[in-house]
Amino acid sequence: MLREQEKSPALMLRITVNGGGCQGFEYAFKSETQKNDDDVVVEKDGASVITDEISLPYLKGAEIDYVDDLIGAHFKINNPNATSSCGCGTSFSV
């Protein structure tokens, strides 16, 4: 688990949705140990994901997975709100 590797029990994954990318919106990922007062925290199986209230509707119902394959390790989002996405999976449209 990333928290154990980094020796940081407070480590959380921040996911935000920003305007941009080749499809109109793009995901941004960042490791953080503190949350803002207006953040939403989702915890499951010992992992914590934080996002802001503006990004939350774009992530509603999304599944977040950590993939470690031949092209490298990365977070993958299966987003039911996306009507299309780019080949790299970090940009999408609704």
One Martini backbone bead per residue (centre of mass of N, CA, C, O) as a GRO file, in nm:
protein
   94
    1MET     BB    1   0.099   0.035   0.019
    2LEU     BB    2   0.151   0.368  -0.007
    3ARG     BB    3   0.158   0.446   0.292
    4GLU     BB    4   0.387   0.244   0.362
    5GLN     BB    5   0.604   0.329   0.156
    6GLU     BB    6   0.593   0.644   0.264
    7LYS     BB    7   0.542   0.662   0.572
    8SER     BB    8   0.212   0.772   0.552
    9PRO     BB    9  -0.093   0.752   0.710
   10ALA     BB   10  -0.214   1.041   0.577
   11LEU     BB   11  -0.230   0.954   0.294
   12MET     BB   12  -0.373   1.101  -0.006
   13LEU     BB   13  -0.590   1.115  -0.286
   14ARG     BB   14  -0.607   1.363  -0.527
   15ILE     BB   15  -0.900   1.453  -0.722
   16THR     BB   16  -0.930   1.643  -1.019
   17VAL     BB   17  -1.131   1.858  -1.229
   18ASN     BB   18  -1.036   1.998  -1.538
   19GLY     BB   19  -1.002   2.214  -1.775
   20GLY     BB   20  -0.915   2.026  -2.065
   21GLY     BB   21  -0.769   1.874  -2.291
   22CYS     BB   22  -0.883   1.683  -2.570
   23GLN     BB   23  -1.203   1.659  -2.426
   24GLY     BB   24  -1.227   1.916  -2.184
   25PHE     BB   25  -1.131   1.714  -1.957
   26GLU     BB   26  -0.922   1.660  -1.657
   27TYR     BB   27  -0.716   1.478  -1.463
   28ALA     BB   28  -0.588   1.515  -1.124
   29PHE     BB   29  -0.299   1.409  -0.937
   30LYS     BB   30  -0.241   1.393  -0.570
   31SER     BB   31  -0.049   1.398  -0.292
   32GLU     BB   32  -0.179   1.401   0.051
   33THR     BB   33  -0.213   1.499   0.417
   34GLN     BB   34  -0.429   1.726   0.362
   35LYS     BB   35  -0.734   1.895   0.412
   36ASN     BB   36  -0.996   2.072   0.330
   37ASP     BB   37  -1.292   2.191   0.447
   38ASP     BB   38  -1.438   2.139   0.140
   39ASP     BB   39  -1.380   1.849   0.133
   40VAL     BB   40  -1.407   1.521   0.002
   41VAL     BB   41  -1.421   1.197   0.161
   42VAL     BB   42  -1.308   0.871   0.051
   43GLU     BB   43  -1.340   0.541   0.197
   44LYS     BB   44  -1.151   0.233   0.108
   45ASP     BB   45  -0.960  -0.017   0.201
   46GLY     BB   46  -0.755   0.213   0.337
   47ALA     BB   47  -0.840   0.438   0.138
   48SER     BB   48  -0.794   0.789   0.037
   49VAL     BB   49  -1.015   1.025  -0.118
   50ILE     BB   50  -0.991   1.352  -0.257
   51THR     BB   51  -1.220   1.632  -0.315
   52ASP     BB   52  -1.397   1.869  -0.464
   53GLU     BB   53  -1.710   2.009  -0.518
   54ILE     BB   54  -1.667   2.054  -0.829
   55SER     BB   55  -1.566   1.755  -0.905
   56LEU     BB   56  -1.778   1.553  -0.792
   57PRO     BB   57  -1.994   1.527  -1.028
   58TYR     BB   58  -1.773   1.399  -1.231
   59LEU     BB   59  -1.726   1.139  -1.011
   60LYS     BB   60  -1.989   1.011  -1.003
   61GLY     BB   61  -1.952   0.658  -0.992
   62ALA     BB   62  -1.661   0.620  -0.990
   63GLU     BB   63  -1.373   0.421  -1.065
   64ILE     BB   64  -1.074   0.350  -0.881
   65ASP     BB   65  -0.753   0.248  -1.007
   66TYR     BB   66  -0.459   0.049  -0.972
   67VAL     BB   67  -0.208   0.018  -1.224
   68ASP     BB   68   0.029  -0.258  -1.306
   69ASP     BB   69   0.208  -0.254  -1.603
   70LEU     BB   70   0.403  -0.238  -1.882
   71ILE     BB   71   0.363   0.095  -1.890
   72GLY     BB   72   0.292   0.111  -1.588
   73ALA     BB   73   0.199   0.306  -1.321
   74HIS     BB   74  -0.157   0.383  -1.250
   75PHE     BB   75  -0.440   0.567  -1.259
   76LYS     BB   76  -0.784   0.456  -1.301
   77ILE     BB   77  -1.086   0.576  -1.461
   78ASN     BB   78  -1.429   0.479  -1.429
   79ASN     BB   79  -1.662   0.687  -1.603
   80PRO     BB   80  -2.010   0.723  -1.643
   81ASN     BB   81  -2.005   1.041  -1.740
   82ALA     BB   82  -1.848   0.965  -1.983
   83THR     BB   83  -1.867   0.988  -2.343
   84SER     BB   84  -1.552   1.040  -2.367
   85SER     BB   85  -1.204   0.950  -2.448
   86CYS     BB   86  -0.884   0.915  -2.436
   87GLY     BB   87  -0.615   0.705  -2.468
   88CYS     BB   88  -0.488   0.778  -2.173
   89GLY     BB   89  -0.744   0.856  -1.960
   90THR     BB   90  -0.727   1.188  -1.867
   91SER     BB   91  -0.949   1.252  -2.083
   92PHE     BB   92  -1.283   1.411  -2.107
   93SER     BB   93  -1.638   1.388  -2.171
   94VAL     BB   94  -2.005   1.498  -2.115
   0.00000   0.00000   0.00000
